């Protein structure tokens, strides 16, 4: 579980050009300066490549903050394993 | 490579960017953000200090004007987004409506190309409908429209404007993998990251060509590279080379491809461990050889190690090693060159010979040449003459004695009679003897010719061994504020004619002409690059005074009265038309 979150933080830090320690648990587009709609696209593609997953249309609209990203990625990975 | 790795690596390389930034703009009517990092990294890894700016969404005409001063502009113009939802709407539109739209876009195409006519490199994607029209049996209106627009595009592009066949990229990625429609509706992002990775690779040769990084020479092994089998063991009659045998076919086809490359100005050379006489016998007499003896600019057929041979070739032909491509079947030889001369691109003959012709066909793009000129066809001949001159030079005691024996003749041409495409090509391709390394397009040169504050001169050289063609030039600009002062914006010579003191002869002539039109002071510039250190002392040698260094560019000055010409007795002068 922690591994997943670490990986997400790594991706976010890379895409938004910031240090991992500066990413708060409530990180979201309004709170992280670099998180605009264009970087959001880069974030999605990066997450998909990093975890080897593909988000559905519905999931795409739900990836609104760090917590939700963590939840959706985790659930996708667990269904993959079954 | 994953996108996160691309971003990280790109940022590392971005931090090392020097002052000489190569500015690229992507202008488009769709969202294209992902291409920025991918393209930047591709170019930076090749030593081009690229910085990509993405234009505003759906703002092609305005942006084509805004970015026209950039080094390169890339145009992503998607037919499906001409109007909102056009890929579906087009089926229910009347032919008059579609016609109106087509006329509008045709006008915009001309406007955009005109705005970008002075930009050194412009890449425009061919309009295509592949993503939305998958019907193999019936063409839709989108396909028909694209064809019409492409026709206009082809008619109107200038030599600096290259049409990118997007279809080829889509085919390579696969049309489903190339798109990501999840963001198309809301964000107008159409293409997947896979597409952008392949696209960046596909356009790379154009940037290499435009920045003087294209390859120049292809050096080939003989046994199992030009023909099948080993000449020393299988003999003249035993080597495999024929369009009608299974093994010989691959080599026969490869030679056919190489012949075509040679015709387009690629230099071919041999580097083979063999007995010279046996190889000569094959080159001269073998009935199935497509490549003839005179197709090769140089031959290193001996038992020396290949790294030494390649170094010798580079110095004999005056071509830098990073312009070399080396082909060999032996993993030992390829491994040796990769280790000893990592700047050389190496290609190993594939195990499956059926793949060999495609591998060689693929090399063509490494030699991508933005401007093709009549000099290209003659290149092999010119470089061969150069080698003969070098051999000849060994017989003389002093270099002056040798140069005198060559009976050099120079012909200087002043505007408006200069060969414009060749002049542009010289600025694009000359790296070593180039004081400022400013790259100009044909349109730039054209503009200078119609601007009275510019003077442009080119020269051609010939000697006993042949004609070098147009091989040097200078661009002189009258100083905007200081009357009686001029600036030498560019002064360059092809490496083919270095070492003959032609530069001094040419410079004397420039000074003579400038003095005749009332110039009192000349400002010379030297901007250092990775390749032009050999001319770093040029203005010092001519007695100029260094006055300042601005942005890494050394500014020199001299009063015409103080100029002491170096007397070069052994060059003859053929006077040409001038208009000053």
XYZ file of C-alpha atoms in Angstrom:
662
model
C 0.000 0.000 0.000
C 2.740 2.422 0.990
C 4.621 1.504 -2.127
C 1.765 2.694 -4.276
C 1.594 6.028 -2.533
C 5.353 6.504 -2.773
C 5.233 5.875 -6.482
C 2.356 8.343 -6.928
C 4.284 10.963 -4.978
C 7.335 10.334 -7.140
C 5.283 10.831 -10.295
C 3.636 13.977 -8.946
C 6.944 15.444 -7.828
C 8.427 14.817 -11.272
C 5.482 16.222 -13.205
C 4.962 19.275 -10.974
C 8.696 19.923 -10.515
C 8.630 19.866 -6.704
C 10.106 17.961 -3.766
C 8.147 14.978 -2.457
C 8.161 16.355 1.104
C 6.345 19.444 -0.111
C 3.384 17.446 -1.399
C 0.672 17.551 1.267
C -1.902 14.792 1.747
C -4.638 17.116 0.548
C -2.742 18.080 -2.635
C -5.166 19.107 -5.371
C -5.215 21.356 -8.472
C -6.150 24.488 -6.509
C -3.467 23.945 -3.872
C -0.501 22.884 -5.980
C 0.512 25.763 -8.195
C 1.845 23.721 -11.113
C -1.257 21.489 -11.219
C -3.057 23.087 -14.173
C -5.202 21.327 -16.749
C -2.270 20.713 -19.102
C -0.031 19.225 -16.404
C -2.985 17.163 -15.291
C -2.853 15.425 -18.648
C 0.856 14.760 -18.214
C 0.157 13.416 -14.722
C -2.467 10.982 -15.992
C -0.263 9.619 -18.775
C 2.667 9.314 -16.350
C 0.603 7.420 -13.785
C -0.726 5.062 -16.443
C 2.772 4.285 -17.708
C 4.218 3.948 -14.226
C 1.595 1.487 -12.989
C 0.769 -0.144 -16.319
C -2.915 0.741 -16.037
C -5.468 2.632 -18.094
C -8.101 4.845 -16.498
C -11.692 4.689 -17.693
C -13.627 7.829 -18.637
C -15.315 7.899 -15.218
C -12.082 7.443 -13.315
C -10.474 10.228 -15.338
C -12.992 12.749 -14.071
C -12.539 11.497 -10.482
C -8.745 11.944 -10.249
C -9.169 15.259 -8.447
C -6.672 15.067 -5.586
C -3.934 12.916 -4.118
C -6.266 10.880 -1.932
C -8.604 10.034 -4.803
C -5.701 9.211 -7.095
C -4.339 6.852 -4.433
C -7.751 5.206 -4.000
C -8.411 4.725 -7.698
C -4.925 3.477 -8.539
C -5.017 1.018 -5.586
C -8.391 -0.378 -6.558
C -7.319 -0.773 -10.178
C -4.174 -2.606 -9.134
C -6.073 -4.957 -6.821
C -8.589 -5.882 -9.507
C -5.713 -6.479 -11.903
C -4.262 -9.060 -9.548
C -7.402 -11.142 -9.161
C 11.257 5.420 -22.062
C 8.468 6.353 -19.662
C 7.187 9.914 -19.614
C 8.429 10.485 -16.048
C 11.934 9.424 -17.122
C 11.691 11.676 -20.166
C 10.712 14.627 -17.976
C 13.518 13.952 -15.490
C 16.225 13.467 -18.095
C 15.017 16.454 -20.082
C 15.204 18.641 -17.009
C 18.776 17.494 -16.312
C 19.857 18.321 -19.855
C 17.850 21.554 -19.760
C 19.878 22.749 -16.791
C 23.036 22.498 -18.932
C 21.698 24.511 -21.865
C 24.235 27.045 -23.063
C 23.552 30.455 -24.549
C 23.017 29.124 -28.045
C 19.399 28.067 -27.573
C 17.543 26.567 -30.500
C 14.027 27.927 -30.182
C 11.190 25.840 -31.572
C 7.485 26.653 -31.543
C 4.656 24.169 -31.997
C 1.560 25.846 -33.356
C -1.686 23.918 -33.572
C -5.457 23.741 -33.478
C -5.428 20.863 -30.990
C -3.803 20.349 -27.590
C -0.272 19.146 -28.116
C 1.419 19.694 -24.736
C 2.879 16.194 -24.376
C 5.074 16.665 -27.423
C 7.129 19.426 -25.767
C 9.165 17.278 -23.380
C 9.503 14.380 -25.815
C 10.790 16.545 -28.664
C 13.090 18.575 -26.419
C 14.734 15.461 -25.034
C 15.173 13.891 -28.477
C 16.981 16.981 -29.731
C 18.971 17.691 -26.585
C 20.333 14.150 -26.619
C 21.750 14.951 -30.056
C 23.421 18.120 -28.789
C 20.815 20.595 -30.031
C 19.982 23.012 -27.205
C 16.285 22.903 -27.992
C 13.640 24.879 -26.161
C 10.081 24.191 -27.258
C 7.292 26.717 -26.863
C 3.726 25.538 -27.386
C 1.499 28.148 -29.033
C -2.021 29.066 -28.067
C -4.845 26.650 -28.728
C -6.344 27.051 -32.225
C -4.288 30.072 -33.099
C -2.267 28.921 -36.101
C -2.308 32.098 -38.171
C -1.562 34.496 -35.309
C 1.102 32.168 -33.906
C 2.751 31.696 -37.304
C 3.456 35.419 -37.192
C 4.333 35.509 -33.506
C 6.944 32.733 -33.799
C 8.282 33.456 -37.282
C 11.659 34.550 -35.847
C 12.172 31.205 -34.124
C 14.702 28.714 -35.488
C 11.988 26.162 -36.235
C 8.214 25.976 -36.260
C 6.152 22.806 -36.249
C 2.543 22.936 -37.445
C -0.084 20.519 -36.126
C -3.214 21.356 -38.080
C -5.940 18.770 -37.542
C -8.613 18.574 -40.199
C -11.061 16.982 -37.749
C -10.964 20.141 -35.650
C -11.408 22.741 -38.405
C -14.769 23.291 -36.762
C -16.129 21.677 -33.601
C -16.939 18.015 -34.261
C -16.125 18.305 -37.947
C -15.122 14.650 -38.270
C -18.809 13.731 -37.829
C -20.484 16.889 -39.051
C -18.818 16.732 -42.453
C -21.071 13.865 -43.537
C -24.208 15.974 -43.190
C -22.781 19.205 -44.561
C -23.656 20.293 -48.106
C -20.939 20.379 -50.725
C -21.245 24.182 -50.820
C -20.567 24.385 -47.086
C -17.565 22.101 -47.368
C -16.336 24.071 -50.344
C -16.541 27.312 -48.358
C -14.589 25.761 -45.534
C -11.974 24.418 -47.940
C -11.501 27.835 -49.498
C -11.099 29.424 -46.087
C -8.473 26.899 -45.021
C -6.658 27.167 -48.354
C -6.357 30.894 -47.786
C -5.111 30.309 -44.267
C -2.536 27.794 -45.484
C -1.049 30.402 -47.801
C -1.100 33.017 -45.079
C 0.628 30.725 -42.610
C 3.305 29.594 -45.086
C 3.924 33.195 -46.032
C 4.321 34.193 -42.386
C 6.861 31.398 -42.001
C 8.818 31.883 -45.200
C 11.893 33.249 -43.414
C 11.885 30.713 -40.587
C 14.914 28.436 -41.120
C 12.946 25.227 -40.667
C 9.191 24.693 -40.864
C 7.549 21.287 -40.508
C 3.912 21.041 -41.540
C 1.954 17.855 -41.079
C 0.129 16.596 -44.131
C -3.617 16.794 -43.538
C -5.034 13.364 -42.928
C -8.258 11.613 -42.073
C -6.925 8.190 -41.145
C -8.047 8.334 -37.530
C -11.684 9.094 -38.254
C -12.180 7.514 -41.689
C -11.372 3.842 -41.430
C -13.605 2.690 -44.260
C -11.391 0.974 -46.826
C -14.098 0.907 -49.476
C -15.522 4.394 -49.581
C -13.874 7.745 -49.107
C -15.608 10.171 -46.776
C -15.808 13.946 -47.239
C -12.974 14.447 -44.732
C -10.588 12.366 -46.834
C -11.544 14.234 -49.995
C -11.070 17.580 -48.270
C -7.671 16.588 -46.923
C -6.511 15.630 -50.391
C -7.550 19.002 -51.746
C -5.750 20.872 -48.949
C -2.616 18.789 -49.301
C -2.481 19.728 -52.938
C -2.440 23.382 -51.960
C 0.158 22.699 -49.307
C 2.435 20.969 -51.825
C 2.062 23.814 -54.310
C 2.883 26.533 -51.824
C 5.679 25.212 -49.611
C 9.059 26.937 -49.866
C 12.325 24.961 -49.665
C 12.616 25.615 -45.922
C 9.102 24.231 -45.371
C 8.871 20.469 -45.152
C 5.681 18.445 -45.307
C 5.597 15.663 -42.719
C 3.731 12.568 -43.821
C 1.747 11.977 -40.652
C 0.275 8.813 -42.138
C 3.698 7.127 -41.878
C 3.879 7.923 -38.173
C 0.325 6.707 -37.585
C 1.095 3.509 -39.450
C 4.160 2.859 -37.341
C 2.340 3.373 -34.041
C -0.845 1.724 -35.183
C -3.900 3.849 -35.605
C -5.630 2.758 -32.381
C -2.547 3.180 -30.224
C -1.791 6.586 -31.748
C -4.875 8.281 -30.389
C -6.245 8.797 -26.900
C -9.800 9.975 -27.302
C -10.492 10.319 -23.585
C -9.318 13.910 -23.577
C -10.492 14.802 -27.065
C -13.925 16.121 -26.229
C -13.026 18.386 -23.345
C -9.374 19.240 -23.858
C -8.999 18.670 -27.614
C -6.008 16.447 -26.987
C -6.029 13.815 -29.705
C -2.744 11.923 -29.697
C -1.278 9.396 -27.281
C 2.158 9.576 -25.731
C 3.218 6.660 -27.968
C 2.378 8.736 -31.005
C 4.461 11.675 -29.801
C 7.472 9.484 -29.094
C 7.384 8.093 -32.629
C 6.667 11.495 -34.145
C 9.664 13.104 -32.434
C 11.910 10.366 -33.832
C 10.450 10.771 -37.296
C 11.164 14.510 -37.523
C 14.607 14.364 -35.904
C 16.540 14.147 -39.230
C 15.123 17.502 -40.338
C 16.541 19.162 -37.229
C 19.876 17.381 -37.681
C 20.033 18.633 -41.257
C 19.016 22.171 -40.356
C 21.653 22.420 -37.627
C 24.514 21.033 -39.722
C 24.495 17.668 -37.973
C 23.484 15.438 -40.861
C 25.840 12.594 -41.744
C 28.033 12.950 -44.819
C 29.831 9.701 -45.512
C 29.000 6.000 -45.424
C 31.995 3.708 -44.909
C 31.474 0.082 -45.861
C 33.216 -3.169 -45.216
C 33.425 -5.560 -48.227
C 33.064 -9.235 -47.263
C 29.515 -10.065 -46.156
C 28.669 -6.373 -46.351
C 28.930 -5.442 -50.034
C 28.811 -9.035 -51.185
C 28.194 -12.438 -49.615
C 31.144 -14.613 -48.640
C 34.835 -13.899 -48.128
C 36.756 -12.794 -51.179
C 40.097 -14.121 -49.897
C 38.655 -17.611 -49.394
C 35.765 -17.958 -51.805
C 37.515 -16.123 -54.619
C 36.325 -13.795 -57.335
C 33.903 -16.392 -58.722
C 32.729 -17.563 -55.323
C 31.332 -14.374 -53.790
C 27.568 -14.077 -53.685
C 26.162 -11.134 -55.527
C 23.189 -11.615 -57.788
C 19.561 -10.700 -57.940
C 18.715 -14.351 -58.617
C 20.193 -16.262 -55.694
C 18.789 -16.285 -52.212
C 21.837 -14.909 -50.445
C 23.225 -12.816 -53.272
C 19.920 -11.017 -53.635
C 20.225 -9.076 -50.355
C 23.673 -7.738 -51.269
C 22.579 -6.915 -54.806
C 19.653 -4.904 -53.427
C 21.826 -3.195 -50.822
C 24.227 -2.086 -53.547
C 21.285 -0.757 -55.541
C 20.185 1.303 -52.532
C 23.735 2.563 -51.957
C 23.967 3.624 -55.596
C 20.897 5.796 -55.051
C 22.386 7.344 -51.910
C 25.569 8.106 -53.808
C 23.550 9.867 -56.488
C 21.961 12.074 -53.818
C 25.299 13.307 -52.563
C 26.139 10.709 -49.897
C 29.839 9.865 -50.016
C 30.737 6.168 -50.074
C 34.050 4.722 -48.932
C 35.494 1.272 -48.299
C 37.201 0.050 -45.158
C 38.039 -3.609 -45.498
C 40.654 -6.112 -44.361
C 41.454 -7.657 -47.710
C 44.079 -7.827 -50.408
C 43.796 -4.633 -52.336
C 44.348 -6.202 -55.771
C 41.550 -8.719 -55.236
C 39.079 -6.022 -54.197
C 40.102 -3.850 -57.165
C 39.473 -6.820 -59.460
C 35.907 -7.142 -58.142
C 35.278 -3.374 -58.286
C 36.537 -3.123 -61.845
C 35.349 -6.342 -63.421
C 32.643 -8.207 -61.516
C 29.579 -8.187 -63.789
C 27.065 -8.046 -60.920
C 28.635 -5.163 -59.037
C 26.170 -2.277 -59.041
C 28.713 -0.032 -57.338
C 31.675 0.734 -59.540
C 35.188 1.685 -58.563
C 34.550 5.391 -59.129
C 31.531 5.411 -56.823
C 33.887 5.345 -53.852
C 35.493 8.532 -52.711
C 38.213 6.646 -50.846
C 39.266 3.052 -50.195
C 41.067 1.690 -47.179
C 41.707 -1.897 -48.192
C 44.521 -3.094 -45.951
C 45.229 -5.004 -42.747
C 45.400 -2.070 -40.374
C 42.830 -1.756 -37.601
C 39.657 -0.054 -38.714
C 39.720 2.742 -36.142
C 43.053 3.910 -37.577
C 41.678 3.657 -41.091
C 38.591 5.690 -40.221
C 40.686 8.372 -38.527
C 42.853 8.581 -41.633
C 39.789 8.863 -43.852
C 38.497 11.717 -41.718
C 41.724 13.654 -42.041
C 42.306 12.903 -45.724
C 38.801 13.943 -46.702
C 38.533 16.699 -44.111
C 35.244 15.360 -42.762
C 34.684 15.222 -39.024
C 34.198 11.779 -37.505
C 30.699 12.539 -36.235
C 29.609 12.829 -39.878
C 30.536 9.158 -40.465
C 28.302 6.107 -40.682
C 30.104 2.761 -40.588
C 28.637 -0.540 -41.828
C 30.231 -3.920 -41.114
C 29.042 -7.494 -40.597
C 31.526 -8.278 -37.841
C 30.509 -7.602 -34.255
C 34.218 -7.328 -33.428
C 34.766 -4.443 -35.858
C 31.500 -2.720 -34.912
C 32.382 -3.118 -31.223
C 35.869 -1.720 -31.795
C 34.600 1.393 -33.562
C 31.866 1.961 -30.980
C 34.511 1.892 -28.282
C 37.319 3.778 -30.041
C 35.259 6.290 -32.000
C 31.899 6.610 -30.237
C 30.978 9.648 -32.340
C 30.637 7.388 -35.390
C 27.247 5.823 -36.034
C 27.708 2.061 -36.487
C 25.415 -0.345 -38.256
C 25.879 -4.086 -38.203
C 24.619 -6.236 -41.051
C 21.646 -8.147 -39.595
C 21.799 -11.929 -39.134
C 18.706 -12.338 -41.288
C 19.865 -11.063 -44.629
C 16.297 -10.435 -45.750
C 16.260 -7.520 -43.286
C 19.504 -6.033 -44.631
C 18.036 -3.912 -47.461
C 15.505 -2.283 -45.094
C 18.257 -1.470 -42.613
C 20.251 0.281 -45.334
C 17.165 2.039 -46.712
C 16.587 3.383 -43.237
C 20.067 4.996 -43.176
C 18.981 7.467 -45.859
C 17.322 9.769 -43.361
C 20.601 10.215 -41.469
C 21.821 12.159 -44.496
C 18.760 14.404 -44.620
C 19.654 17.493 -46.587
C 17.434 20.544 -46.378
C 18.630 22.019 -49.642
C 19.705 19.932 -52.579
C 22.001 21.659 -55.034
C 23.821 20.711 -58.198
C 27.016 20.400 -56.152
C 25.579 17.332 -54.402
C 25.846 15.088 -57.474
C 29.457 16.077 -57.987
C 30.503 15.634 -54.388
C 32.239 12.282 -54.772
C 34.272 13.651 -57.679
C 35.297 16.712 -55.680
C 36.401 14.774 -52.635
C 38.377 12.413 -54.859
C 40.230 15.324 -56.417
C 41.014 16.474 -52.901
C 42.697 13.161 -52.153
C 44.768 13.345 -55.322
C 45.898 16.830 -54.345
C 46.961 15.521 -50.943
C 49.001 12.722 -52.482
C 50.556 15.227 -54.853
C 51.436 17.526 -51.968
C 53.851 14.963 -50.555
C 56.195 15.516 -53.497
C 56.950 19.139 -52.649
C 59.377 20.582 -50.151
C 57.493 23.669 -49.152
C 53.778 24.155 -48.913
C 54.050 27.301 -51.025
C 55.781 25.360 -53.743
C 52.958 22.889 -53.704
C 50.236 25.530 -53.703
C 51.895 27.303 -56.614
C 51.905 24.088 -58.614
C 48.133 23.768 -58.165
C 47.507 26.946 -60.178
C 44.582 27.991 -58.021
C 42.063 30.332 -59.533
C 39.325 32.097 -57.616
C 36.225 33.707 -59.050
C 34.347 36.134 -56.816
C 30.696 36.874 -57.492
C 28.866 39.803 -55.959
C 25.150 40.245 -55.643
C 22.784 40.084 -57.394
C 24.400 37.248 -59.333
C 25.227 34.905 -56.469
C 23.739 31.375 -56.513
C 21.126 31.772 -53.773
C 20.372 28.082 -52.957
C 24.067 27.261 -52.719
C 24.724 30.348 -50.576
C 21.970 29.292 -48.150
C 23.297 25.738 -48.123
C 26.807 26.973 -47.303
C 25.516 28.867 -44.264
C 23.522 25.786 -43.214
C 26.284 23.228 -43.564
C 29.604 24.929 -42.925
C 30.839 24.276 -39.412
C 34.626 24.427 -39.279
C 35.716 27.495 -41.201
C 32.807 29.680 -40.148
C 33.384 32.792 -38.069
C 29.816 33.311 -36.825
C 27.946 30.091 -37.831
C 24.762 31.998 -38.616
C 22.334 29.784 -40.550
C 20.294 31.404 -43.302
C 17.514 30.200 -45.583
C 17.180 30.971 -49.253
C 14.545 33.528 -48.321
C 16.957 35.220 -45.902
C 19.595 35.518 -48.597
C 17.017 36.787 -51.043
C 16.015 39.451 -48.548
C 19.609 40.561 -48.041
C 20.009 40.937 -51.773
C 17.126 43.378 -51.908
C 18.330 45.280 -48.828
C 20.832 47.987 -49.758
C 22.576 47.806 -46.388
C 23.798 44.288 -47.208
C 26.507 43.102 -49.560
C 26.848 39.406 -50.263
C 29.753 37.822 -52.111
C 30.404 34.185 -52.956
C 33.426 32.652 -54.598
C 34.289 29.542 -56.493
C 37.698 27.959 -56.816
C 39.382 25.727 -59.351
C 42.831 24.285 -59.778
C 44.713 21.783 -61.913
C 42.726 18.911 -60.518
C 39.279 20.290 -61.068
C 36.557 22.636 -59.989
C 35.569 22.937 -56.313
C 32.432 24.882 -57.183
C 31.027 27.631 -54.999
C 32.792 27.074 -51.702
C 32.905 30.298 -49.731
C 31.056 33.469 -49.008
C 30.852 36.644 -46.975
C 27.899 38.701 -45.834
C 28.675 42.314 -45.070
C 26.279 44.714 -43.422
C 26.649 48.485 -43.287
C 26.583 49.649 -39.696
C 23.193 51.145 -38.885
C 24.486 53.939 -36.650
C 28.101 54.465 -37.614
C 28.538 55.796 -41.134
C 31.606 54.489 -42.945
C 31.610 51.349 -40.820
C 30.571 47.851 -41.840
C 30.156 44.575 -39.991
C 31.172 41.199 -41.373
C 28.079 39.265 -40.444
C 29.293 35.988 -41.936
C 32.592 34.800 -43.363
C 32.868 31.140 -44.191
C 34.509 28.557 -46.413
C 33.789 24.929 -47.146
C 36.297 22.579 -45.504
C 37.189 21.274 -48.978
C 39.375 24.313 -49.642
C 40.918 24.928 -46.240
C 44.716 25.181 -46.119
C 45.327 27.124 -49.304
C 45.248 30.650 -47.860
C 42.251 31.382 -50.068
C 40.618 33.113 -47.098
C 43.313 35.801 -47.073
C 43.039 36.320 -50.788
C 39.266 36.660 -50.502
C 39.532 38.975 -47.519
C 41.994 41.254 -49.336
C 39.499 41.504 -52.142
C 36.653 42.349 -49.742
C 38.728 45.115 -48.192
C 39.597 46.493 -51.616
C 35.937 46.645 -52.642
C 34.795 48.092 -49.288
C 37.477 50.743 -49.405
C 36.272 51.647 -52.891
C 32.781 52.418 -51.623
C 34.016 54.671 -48.836
C 34.207 52.262 -45.891
C 36.753 53.362 -43.290
C 36.323 50.853 -40.522
C 35.534 47.115 -40.509
C 34.063 45.232 -37.577
C 34.736 41.487 -37.523
C 32.898 38.947 -35.367
C 33.949 35.565 -34.021
C 31.472 33.356 -32.197
C 32.943 30.146 -30.869
C 31.140 26.839 -31.439
C 32.168 23.238 -30.791
C 33.615 23.001 -34.300
C 35.088 26.330 -35.357
C 38.074 26.793 -33.041
C 40.452 26.624 -36.016
C 39.350 30.141 -36.997
C 39.423 31.605 -33.474
C 42.567 33.637 -34.319
C 41.463 34.690 -37.789
C 40.933 38.370 -37.046
C 43.969 38.500 -34.743
C 46.069 37.206 -37.646
C 44.704 39.926 -39.899
C 45.759 42.621 -37.418
C 42.300 43.431 -36.052
C 41.960 44.704 -32.467
C 39.676 42.908 -30.063
C 37.278 45.538 -28.710
C 34.646 43.656 -26.725
C 33.061 40.274 -26.038
C 29.271 40.321 -26.106
C 27.314 37.120 -25.337
C 30.349 34.980 -26.163
C 30.834 36.797 -29.452
C 34.211 38.492 -29.910
C 34.046 41.879 -31.621
C 37.097 43.020 -33.551
C 37.831 46.280 -35.320
C 40.283 47.664 -37.810
C 40.669 50.908 -39.738
C 40.957 50.200 -43.425
C 44.140 52.292 -43.548
C 45.779 49.984 -41.005
C 44.930 46.814 -42.907
C 48.023 45.072 -44.239
C 47.054 42.507 -46.854
C 48.868 39.167 -46.784
C 50.253 38.793 -50.268
C 49.208 35.489 -51.802
C 51.056 35.208 -55.076
C 49.953 31.799 -56.199
C 46.245 32.463 -56.563
C 44.935 33.763 -59.839
C 41.916 35.969 -59.958
C 38.951 35.848 -62.290
C 36.934 39.014 -61.994
C 33.150 38.689 -61.915
C 30.187 40.977 -62.223
C 29.528 43.302 -59.310
C 26.868 45.861 -58.622
C 28.323 48.133 -56.011
